[in-house]
Short mmCIF file of N, CA and C in Angstrom, two decimals:
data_model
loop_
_atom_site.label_atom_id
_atom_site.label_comp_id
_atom_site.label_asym_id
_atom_site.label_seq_id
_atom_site.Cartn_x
_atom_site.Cartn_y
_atom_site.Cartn_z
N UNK A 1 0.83 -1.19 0.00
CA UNK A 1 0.00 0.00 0.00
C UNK A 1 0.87 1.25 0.00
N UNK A 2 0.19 2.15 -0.63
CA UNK A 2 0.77 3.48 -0.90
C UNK A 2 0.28 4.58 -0.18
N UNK A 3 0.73 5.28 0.80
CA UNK A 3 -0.40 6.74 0.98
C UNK A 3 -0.19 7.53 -0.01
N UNK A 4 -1.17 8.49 -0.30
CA UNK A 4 -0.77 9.39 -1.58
C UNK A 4 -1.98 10.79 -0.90
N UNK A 5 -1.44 11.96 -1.43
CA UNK A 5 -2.08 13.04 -0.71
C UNK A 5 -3.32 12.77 -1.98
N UNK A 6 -4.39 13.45 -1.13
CA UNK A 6 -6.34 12.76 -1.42
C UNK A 6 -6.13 14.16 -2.88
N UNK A 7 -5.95 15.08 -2.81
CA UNK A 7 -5.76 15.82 -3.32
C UNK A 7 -5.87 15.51 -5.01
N UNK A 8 -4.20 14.55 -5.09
CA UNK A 8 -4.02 14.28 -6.11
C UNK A 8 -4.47 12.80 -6.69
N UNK A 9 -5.38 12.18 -6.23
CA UNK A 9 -6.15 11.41 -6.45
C UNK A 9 -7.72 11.56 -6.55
N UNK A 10 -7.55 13.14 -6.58
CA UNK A 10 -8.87 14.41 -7.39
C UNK A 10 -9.95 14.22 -6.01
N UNK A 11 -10.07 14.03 -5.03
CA UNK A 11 -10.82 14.38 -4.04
C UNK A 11 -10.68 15.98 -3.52
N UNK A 12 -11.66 16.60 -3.99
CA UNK A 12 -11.56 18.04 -3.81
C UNK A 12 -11.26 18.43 -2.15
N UNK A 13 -9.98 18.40 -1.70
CA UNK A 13 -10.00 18.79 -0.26
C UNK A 13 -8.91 19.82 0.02
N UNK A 14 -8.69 20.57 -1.41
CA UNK A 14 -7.65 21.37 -1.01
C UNK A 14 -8.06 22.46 -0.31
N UNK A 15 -7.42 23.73 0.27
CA UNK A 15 -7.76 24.82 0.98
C UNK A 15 -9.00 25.22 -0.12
N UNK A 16 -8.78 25.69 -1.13
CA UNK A 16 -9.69 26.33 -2.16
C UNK A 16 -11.04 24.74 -2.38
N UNK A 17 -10.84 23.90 -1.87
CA UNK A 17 -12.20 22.93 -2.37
C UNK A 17 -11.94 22.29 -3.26
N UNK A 18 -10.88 22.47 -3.88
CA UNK A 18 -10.74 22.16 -5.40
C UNK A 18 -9.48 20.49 -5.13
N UNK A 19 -9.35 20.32 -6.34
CA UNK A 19 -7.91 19.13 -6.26
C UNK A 19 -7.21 19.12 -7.51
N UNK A 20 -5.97 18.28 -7.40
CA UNK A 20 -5.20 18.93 -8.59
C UNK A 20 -4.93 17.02 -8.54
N UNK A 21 -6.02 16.79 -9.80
CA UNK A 21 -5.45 15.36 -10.14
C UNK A 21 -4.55 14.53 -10.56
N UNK A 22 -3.79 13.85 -10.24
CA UNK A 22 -2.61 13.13 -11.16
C UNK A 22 -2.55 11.55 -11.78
N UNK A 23 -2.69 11.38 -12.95
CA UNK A 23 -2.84 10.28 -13.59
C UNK A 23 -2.33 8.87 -12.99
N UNK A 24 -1.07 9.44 -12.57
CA UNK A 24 -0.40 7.79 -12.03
C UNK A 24 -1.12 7.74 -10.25
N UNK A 25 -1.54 8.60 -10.03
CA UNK A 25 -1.72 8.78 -8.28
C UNK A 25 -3.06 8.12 -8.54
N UNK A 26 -3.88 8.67 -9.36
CA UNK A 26 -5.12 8.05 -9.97
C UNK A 26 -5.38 6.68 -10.29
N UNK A 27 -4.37 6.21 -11.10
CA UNK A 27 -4.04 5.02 -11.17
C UNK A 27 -3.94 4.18 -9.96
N UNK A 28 -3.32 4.39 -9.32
CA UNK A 28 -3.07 3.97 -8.10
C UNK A 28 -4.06 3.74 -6.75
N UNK A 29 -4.80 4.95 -6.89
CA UNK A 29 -6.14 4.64 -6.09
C UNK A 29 -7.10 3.80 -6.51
N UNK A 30 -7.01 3.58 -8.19
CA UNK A 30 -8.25 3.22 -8.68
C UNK A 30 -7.85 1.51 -8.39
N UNK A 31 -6.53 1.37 -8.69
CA UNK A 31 -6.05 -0.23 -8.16
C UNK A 31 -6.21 -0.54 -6.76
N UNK A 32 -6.88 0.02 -5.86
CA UNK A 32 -6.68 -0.28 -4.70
C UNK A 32 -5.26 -0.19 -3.80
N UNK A 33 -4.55 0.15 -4.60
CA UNK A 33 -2.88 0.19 -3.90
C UNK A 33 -2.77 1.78 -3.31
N UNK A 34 -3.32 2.41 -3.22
CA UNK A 34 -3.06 3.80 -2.84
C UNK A 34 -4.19 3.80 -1.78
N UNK A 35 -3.64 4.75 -0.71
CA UNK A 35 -4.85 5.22 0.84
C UNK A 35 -4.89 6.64 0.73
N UNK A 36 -5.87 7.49 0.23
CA UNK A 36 -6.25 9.21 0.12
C UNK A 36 -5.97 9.03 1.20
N UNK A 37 -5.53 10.30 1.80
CA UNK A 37 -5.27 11.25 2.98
C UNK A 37 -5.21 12.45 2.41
N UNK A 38 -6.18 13.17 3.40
CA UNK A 38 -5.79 14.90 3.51
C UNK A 38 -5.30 14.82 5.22
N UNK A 39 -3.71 15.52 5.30
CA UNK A 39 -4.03 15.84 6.57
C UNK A 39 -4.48 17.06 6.90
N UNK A 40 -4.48 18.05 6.31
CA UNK A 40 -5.41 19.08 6.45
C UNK A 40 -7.16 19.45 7.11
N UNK A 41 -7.06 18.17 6.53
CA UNK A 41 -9.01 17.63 6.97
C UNK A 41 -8.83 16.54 8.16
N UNK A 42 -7.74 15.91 8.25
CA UNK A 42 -7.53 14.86 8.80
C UNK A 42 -7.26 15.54 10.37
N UNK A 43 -6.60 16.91 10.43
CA UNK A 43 -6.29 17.78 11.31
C UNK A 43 -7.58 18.83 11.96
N UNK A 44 -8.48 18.48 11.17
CA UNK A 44 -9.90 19.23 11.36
C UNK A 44 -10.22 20.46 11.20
N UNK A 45 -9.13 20.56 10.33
CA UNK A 45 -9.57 22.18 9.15
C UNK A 45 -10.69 22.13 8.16
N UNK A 46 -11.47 22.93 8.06
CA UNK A 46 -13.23 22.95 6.85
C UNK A 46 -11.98 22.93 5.45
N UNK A 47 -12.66 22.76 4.78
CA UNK A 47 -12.69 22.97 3.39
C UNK A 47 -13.93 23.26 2.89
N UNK A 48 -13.91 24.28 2.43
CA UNK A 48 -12.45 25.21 1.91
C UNK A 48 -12.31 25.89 3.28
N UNK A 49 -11.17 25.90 2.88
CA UNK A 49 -10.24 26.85 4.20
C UNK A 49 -9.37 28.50 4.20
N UNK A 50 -8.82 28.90 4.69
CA UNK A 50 -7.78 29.88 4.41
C UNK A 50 -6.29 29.12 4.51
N UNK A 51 -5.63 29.96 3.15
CA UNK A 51 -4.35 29.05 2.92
C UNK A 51 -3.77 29.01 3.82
N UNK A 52 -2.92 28.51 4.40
CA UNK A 52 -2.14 28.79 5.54
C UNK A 52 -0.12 28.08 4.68
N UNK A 53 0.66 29.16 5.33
CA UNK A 53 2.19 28.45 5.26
C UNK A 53 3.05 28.26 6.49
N UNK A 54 4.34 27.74 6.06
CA UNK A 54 4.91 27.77 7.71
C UNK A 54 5.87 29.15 7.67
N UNK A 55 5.38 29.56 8.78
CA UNK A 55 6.35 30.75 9.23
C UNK A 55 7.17 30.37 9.97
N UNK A 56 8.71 30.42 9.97
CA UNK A 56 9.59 30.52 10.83
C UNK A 56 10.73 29.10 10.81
N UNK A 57 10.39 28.47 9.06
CA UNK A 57 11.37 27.22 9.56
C UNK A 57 10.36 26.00 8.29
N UNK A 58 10.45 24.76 8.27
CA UNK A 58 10.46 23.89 7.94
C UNK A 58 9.77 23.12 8.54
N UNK A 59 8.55 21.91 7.97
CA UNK A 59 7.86 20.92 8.76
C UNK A 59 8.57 20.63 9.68
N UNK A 60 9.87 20.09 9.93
CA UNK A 60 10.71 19.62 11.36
C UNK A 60 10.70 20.56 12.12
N UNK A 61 10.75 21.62 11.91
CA UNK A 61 10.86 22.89 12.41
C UNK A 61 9.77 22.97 13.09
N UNK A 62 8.76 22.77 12.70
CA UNK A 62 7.02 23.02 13.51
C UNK A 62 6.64 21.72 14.11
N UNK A 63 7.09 20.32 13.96
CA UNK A 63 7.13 19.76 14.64
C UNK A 63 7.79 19.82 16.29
N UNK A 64 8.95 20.58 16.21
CA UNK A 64 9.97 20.81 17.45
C UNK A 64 9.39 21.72 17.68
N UNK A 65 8.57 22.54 17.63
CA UNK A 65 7.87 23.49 18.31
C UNK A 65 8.77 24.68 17.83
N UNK A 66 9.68 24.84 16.81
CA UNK A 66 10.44 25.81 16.68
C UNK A 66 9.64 26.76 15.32
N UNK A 67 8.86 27.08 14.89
CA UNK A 67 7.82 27.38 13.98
C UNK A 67 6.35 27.03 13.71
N UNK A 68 5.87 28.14 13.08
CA UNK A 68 4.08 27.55 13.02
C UNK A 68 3.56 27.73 11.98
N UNK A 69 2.20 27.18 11.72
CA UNK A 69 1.66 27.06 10.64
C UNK A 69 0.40 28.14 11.00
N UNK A 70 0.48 28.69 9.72
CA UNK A 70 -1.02 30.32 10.36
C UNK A 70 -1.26 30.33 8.92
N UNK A 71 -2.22 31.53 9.12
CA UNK A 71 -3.32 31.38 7.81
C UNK A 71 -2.57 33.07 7.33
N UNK A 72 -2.93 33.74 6.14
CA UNK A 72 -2.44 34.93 5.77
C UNK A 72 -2.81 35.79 6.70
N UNK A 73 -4.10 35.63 8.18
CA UNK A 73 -4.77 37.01 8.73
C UNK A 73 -3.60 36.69 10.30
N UNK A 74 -3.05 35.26 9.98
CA UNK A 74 -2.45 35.50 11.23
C UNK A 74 -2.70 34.23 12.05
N UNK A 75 -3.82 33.65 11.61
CA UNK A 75 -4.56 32.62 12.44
C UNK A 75 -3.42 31.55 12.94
N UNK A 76 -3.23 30.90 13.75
CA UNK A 76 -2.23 29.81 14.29
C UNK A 76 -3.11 28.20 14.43
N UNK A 77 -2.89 27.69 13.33
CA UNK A 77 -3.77 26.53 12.68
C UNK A 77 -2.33 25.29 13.01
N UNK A 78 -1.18 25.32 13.87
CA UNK A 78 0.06 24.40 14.21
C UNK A 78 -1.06 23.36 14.54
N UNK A 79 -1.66 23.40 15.51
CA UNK A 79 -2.45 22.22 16.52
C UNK A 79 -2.58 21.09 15.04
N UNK A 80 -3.65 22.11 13.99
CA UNK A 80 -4.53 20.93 13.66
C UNK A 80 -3.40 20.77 12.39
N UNK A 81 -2.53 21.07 11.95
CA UNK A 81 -1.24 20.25 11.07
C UNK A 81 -0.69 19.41 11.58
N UNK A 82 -0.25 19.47 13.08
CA UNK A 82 0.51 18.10 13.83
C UNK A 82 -0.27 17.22 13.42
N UNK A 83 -2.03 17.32 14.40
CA UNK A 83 -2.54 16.41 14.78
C UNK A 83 -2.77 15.64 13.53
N UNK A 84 -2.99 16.40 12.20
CA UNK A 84 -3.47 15.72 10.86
C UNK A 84 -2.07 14.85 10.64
N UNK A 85 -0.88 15.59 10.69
CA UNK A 85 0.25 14.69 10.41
C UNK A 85 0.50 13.42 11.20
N UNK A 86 0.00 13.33 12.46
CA UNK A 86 0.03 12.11 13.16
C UNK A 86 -0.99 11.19 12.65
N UNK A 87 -2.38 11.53 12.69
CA UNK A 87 -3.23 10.78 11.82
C UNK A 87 -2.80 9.97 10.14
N UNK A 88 -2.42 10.60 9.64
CA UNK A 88 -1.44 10.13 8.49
C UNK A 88 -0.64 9.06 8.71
N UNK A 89 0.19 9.43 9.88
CA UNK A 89 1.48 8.60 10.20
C UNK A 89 0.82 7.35 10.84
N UNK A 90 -0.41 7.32 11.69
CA UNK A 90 -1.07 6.68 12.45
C UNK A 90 -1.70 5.26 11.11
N UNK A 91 -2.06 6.05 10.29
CA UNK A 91 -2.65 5.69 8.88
C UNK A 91 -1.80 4.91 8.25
N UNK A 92 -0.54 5.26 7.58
CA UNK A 92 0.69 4.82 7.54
C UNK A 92 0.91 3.03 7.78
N UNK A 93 0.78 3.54 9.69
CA UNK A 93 1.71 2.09 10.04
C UNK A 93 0.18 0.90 9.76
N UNK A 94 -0.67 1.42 10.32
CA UNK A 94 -1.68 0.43 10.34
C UNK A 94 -2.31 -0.22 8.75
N UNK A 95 -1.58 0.53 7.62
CA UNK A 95 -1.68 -0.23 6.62
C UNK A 95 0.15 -0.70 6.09
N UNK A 96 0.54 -0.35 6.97
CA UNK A 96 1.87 -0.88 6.82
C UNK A 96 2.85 -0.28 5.31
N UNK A 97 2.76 0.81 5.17
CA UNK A 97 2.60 2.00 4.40
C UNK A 97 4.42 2.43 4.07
N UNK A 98 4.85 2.11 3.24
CA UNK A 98 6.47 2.42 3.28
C UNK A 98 6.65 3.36 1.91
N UNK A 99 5.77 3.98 1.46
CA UNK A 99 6.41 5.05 0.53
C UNK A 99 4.66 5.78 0.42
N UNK A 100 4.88 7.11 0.27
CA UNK A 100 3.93 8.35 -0.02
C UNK A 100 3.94 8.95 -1.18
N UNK A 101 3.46 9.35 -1.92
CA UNK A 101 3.49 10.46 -3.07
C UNK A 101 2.31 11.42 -2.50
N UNK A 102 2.83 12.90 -2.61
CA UNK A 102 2.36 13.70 -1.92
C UNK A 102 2.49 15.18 -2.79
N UNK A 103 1.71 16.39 -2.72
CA UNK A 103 1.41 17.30 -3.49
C UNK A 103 2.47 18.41 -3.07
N UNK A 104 3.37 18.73 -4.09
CA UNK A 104 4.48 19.53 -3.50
C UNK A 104 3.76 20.94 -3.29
N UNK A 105 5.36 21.73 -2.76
CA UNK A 105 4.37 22.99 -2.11
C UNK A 105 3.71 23.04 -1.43
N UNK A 106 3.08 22.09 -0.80
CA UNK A 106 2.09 22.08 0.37
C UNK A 106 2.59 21.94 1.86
N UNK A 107 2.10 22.90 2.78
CA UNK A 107 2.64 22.69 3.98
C UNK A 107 2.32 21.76 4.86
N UNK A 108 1.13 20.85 4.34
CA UNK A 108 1.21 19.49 4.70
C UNK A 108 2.48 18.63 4.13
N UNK A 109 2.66 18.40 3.08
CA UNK A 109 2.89 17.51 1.97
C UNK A 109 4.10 17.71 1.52
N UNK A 110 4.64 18.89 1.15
CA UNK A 110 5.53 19.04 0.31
C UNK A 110 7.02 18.24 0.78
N UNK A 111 7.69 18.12 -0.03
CA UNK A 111 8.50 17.27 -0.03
C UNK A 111 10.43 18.02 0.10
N UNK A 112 10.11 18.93 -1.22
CA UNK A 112 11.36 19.77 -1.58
C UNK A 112 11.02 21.20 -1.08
N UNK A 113 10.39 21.75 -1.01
CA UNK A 113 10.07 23.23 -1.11
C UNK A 113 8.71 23.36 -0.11
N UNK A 114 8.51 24.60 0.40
CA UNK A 114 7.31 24.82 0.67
C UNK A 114 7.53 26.36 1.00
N UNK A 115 5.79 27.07 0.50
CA UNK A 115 6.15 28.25 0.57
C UNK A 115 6.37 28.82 1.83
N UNK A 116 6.94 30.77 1.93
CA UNK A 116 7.96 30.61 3.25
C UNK A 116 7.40 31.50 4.30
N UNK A 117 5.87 32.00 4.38
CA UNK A 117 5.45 32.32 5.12
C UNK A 117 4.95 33.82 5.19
N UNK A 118 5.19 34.34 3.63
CA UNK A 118 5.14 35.59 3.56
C UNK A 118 3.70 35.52 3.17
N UNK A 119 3.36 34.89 2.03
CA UNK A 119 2.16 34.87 1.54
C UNK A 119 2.35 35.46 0.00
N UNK A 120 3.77 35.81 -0.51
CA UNK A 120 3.88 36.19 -1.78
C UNK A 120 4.46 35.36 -2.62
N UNK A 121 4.35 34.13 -2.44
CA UNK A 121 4.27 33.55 -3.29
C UNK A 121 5.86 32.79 -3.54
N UNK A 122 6.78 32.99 -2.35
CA UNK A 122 8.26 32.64 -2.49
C UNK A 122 8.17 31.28 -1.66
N UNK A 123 9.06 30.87 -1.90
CA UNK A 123 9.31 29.27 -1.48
C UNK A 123 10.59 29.46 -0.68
N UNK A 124 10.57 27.98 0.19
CA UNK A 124 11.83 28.33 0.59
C UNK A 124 12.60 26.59 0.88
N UNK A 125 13.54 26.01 0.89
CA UNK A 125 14.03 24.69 1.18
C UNK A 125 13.24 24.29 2.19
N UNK A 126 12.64 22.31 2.13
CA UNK A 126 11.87 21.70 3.17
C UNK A 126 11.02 21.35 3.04
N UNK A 127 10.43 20.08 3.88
CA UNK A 127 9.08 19.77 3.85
C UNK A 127 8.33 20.19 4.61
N UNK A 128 6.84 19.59 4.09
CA UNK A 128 5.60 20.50 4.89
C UNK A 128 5.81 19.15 6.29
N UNK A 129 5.12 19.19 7.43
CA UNK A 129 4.56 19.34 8.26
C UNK A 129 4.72 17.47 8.33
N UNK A 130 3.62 16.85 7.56
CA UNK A 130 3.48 15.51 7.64
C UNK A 130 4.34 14.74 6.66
N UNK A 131 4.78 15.49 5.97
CA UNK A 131 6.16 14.81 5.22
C UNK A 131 7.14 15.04 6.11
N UNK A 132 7.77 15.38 7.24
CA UNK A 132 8.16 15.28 7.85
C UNK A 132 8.35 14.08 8.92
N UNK A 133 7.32 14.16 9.54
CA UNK A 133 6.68 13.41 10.33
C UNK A 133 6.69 12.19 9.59
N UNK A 134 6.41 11.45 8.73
CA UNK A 134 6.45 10.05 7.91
C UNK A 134 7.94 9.99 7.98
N UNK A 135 8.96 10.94 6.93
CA UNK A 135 10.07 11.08 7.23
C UNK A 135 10.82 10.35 8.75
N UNK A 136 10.62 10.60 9.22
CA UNK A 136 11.00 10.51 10.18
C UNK A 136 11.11 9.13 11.27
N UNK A 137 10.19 8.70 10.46
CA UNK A 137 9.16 7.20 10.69
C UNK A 137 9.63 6.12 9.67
N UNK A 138 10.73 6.65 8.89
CA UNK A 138 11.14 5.70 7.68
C UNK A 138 10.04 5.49 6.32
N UNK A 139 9.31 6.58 5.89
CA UNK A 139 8.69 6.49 5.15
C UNK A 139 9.35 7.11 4.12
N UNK A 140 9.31 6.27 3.20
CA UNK A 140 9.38 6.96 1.51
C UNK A 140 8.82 8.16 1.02
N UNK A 141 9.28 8.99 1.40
CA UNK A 141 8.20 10.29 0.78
C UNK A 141 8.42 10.74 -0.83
N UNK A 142 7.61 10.51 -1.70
CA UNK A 142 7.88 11.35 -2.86
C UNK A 142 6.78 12.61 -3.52
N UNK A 143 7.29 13.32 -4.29
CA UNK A 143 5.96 14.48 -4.85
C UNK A 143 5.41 13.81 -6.19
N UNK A 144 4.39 14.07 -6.20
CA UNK A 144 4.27 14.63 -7.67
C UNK A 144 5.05 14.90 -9.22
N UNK A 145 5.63 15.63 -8.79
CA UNK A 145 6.38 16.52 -9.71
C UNK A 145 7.89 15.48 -10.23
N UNK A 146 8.28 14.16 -9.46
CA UNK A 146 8.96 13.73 -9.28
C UNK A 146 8.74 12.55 -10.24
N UNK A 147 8.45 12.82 -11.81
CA UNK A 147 7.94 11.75 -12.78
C UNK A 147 9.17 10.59 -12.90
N UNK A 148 10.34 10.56 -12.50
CA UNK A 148 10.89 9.58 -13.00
C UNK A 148 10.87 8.64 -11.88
N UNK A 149 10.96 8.82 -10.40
CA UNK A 149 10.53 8.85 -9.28
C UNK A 149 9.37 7.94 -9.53
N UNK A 150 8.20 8.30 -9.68
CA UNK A 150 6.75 8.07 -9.69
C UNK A 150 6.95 7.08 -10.78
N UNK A 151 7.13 7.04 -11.64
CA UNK A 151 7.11 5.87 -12.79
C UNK A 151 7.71 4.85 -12.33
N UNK A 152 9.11 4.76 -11.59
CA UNK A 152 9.33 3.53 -10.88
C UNK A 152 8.37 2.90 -10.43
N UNK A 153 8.03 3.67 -9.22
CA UNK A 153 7.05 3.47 -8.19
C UNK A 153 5.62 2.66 -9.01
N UNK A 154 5.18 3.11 -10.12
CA UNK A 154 4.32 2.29 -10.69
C UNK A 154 4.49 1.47 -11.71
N UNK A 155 5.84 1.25 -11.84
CA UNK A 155 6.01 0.06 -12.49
C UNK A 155 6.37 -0.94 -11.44
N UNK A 156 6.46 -0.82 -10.45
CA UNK A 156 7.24 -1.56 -9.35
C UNK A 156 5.85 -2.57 -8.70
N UNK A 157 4.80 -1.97 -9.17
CA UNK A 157 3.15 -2.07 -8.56
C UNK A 157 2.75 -2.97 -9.08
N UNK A 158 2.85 -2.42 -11.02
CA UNK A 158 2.51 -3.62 -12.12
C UNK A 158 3.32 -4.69 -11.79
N UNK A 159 4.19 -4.91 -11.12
CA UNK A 159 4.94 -5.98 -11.09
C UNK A 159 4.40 -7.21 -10.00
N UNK A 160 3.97 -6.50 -8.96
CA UNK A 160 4.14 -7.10 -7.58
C UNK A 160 2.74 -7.60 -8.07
#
């Protein structure tokens, strides 16, 4: 089994309501080998929501309590990113879960980058929040964006 962010397996649960589908992630759910997760929703944020980034650091970073996750007015939404990222991770072991594909840029999710807290649109080195947290747990984390990556990963599927 695969976790893969719900997102990109077109379940509209992004901040905006919306989802940004991906063919092989798709694939993957539709085989039964993939588990949607939002931790965003999983953390007990509405959708649609207000965007929120991490200010002050990197998913590890807001895990150690050394940065937080807030919305553009200010809001401090840390609680419900942990708690969604543990739910994930919780999710994870109980399907026995050793690699993720996950929606970059996202301060849940992201893998390489995530934006840096200004709200204009700059990025900065790091993962979001629950890519971390899996990280950390010996999970495979990959994005999206990561096609040569991801094509292994589903040829590795057709195989098994």
């Amino acid at each position: 089994m695969i976790l893969v962010s719900a997102c990109l397996a077109g379940c509209n649960c992004r901040y905006d309501a919306g989802s940004t589908p991906h063919p092989a992630v798709l694939s993957m759910a539709r085989s039964g080998a993939a588990v949607p997760v939002c931790p965003e929703q999983l953390g007990g944020l509405e959708t649609p929501r207000a965007p929120a980034e991490i200010r002050g650091g990197q998913g590890g970073d807001v895990l150690a309590g050394r940065a937080q996750v807030v919305t553009e007015d200010g809001t401090d939404v840390t609680a419900h990113f942990i708690h969604g990222a543990r739910e994930c991770l919780r999710l994870a072991q109980l399907f026995r879960v050793s690699r993720a594909v996950v929606k970059s840029r996202s301060p849940s999710c992201a893998v390489h980058e995530i934006y840096d807290g200004t709200f204009t649109g700059s990025c900065r080195p790091g993962p979001g929040v629950t890519t971390a947290l899996l990280q950390q747990h010996g999970v495979e984390v990959i994005e999206e964006t990561d096609q040569g990556v991801l094509a292994r990963l589903l040829l590795s599927l057709q195989t098994v």
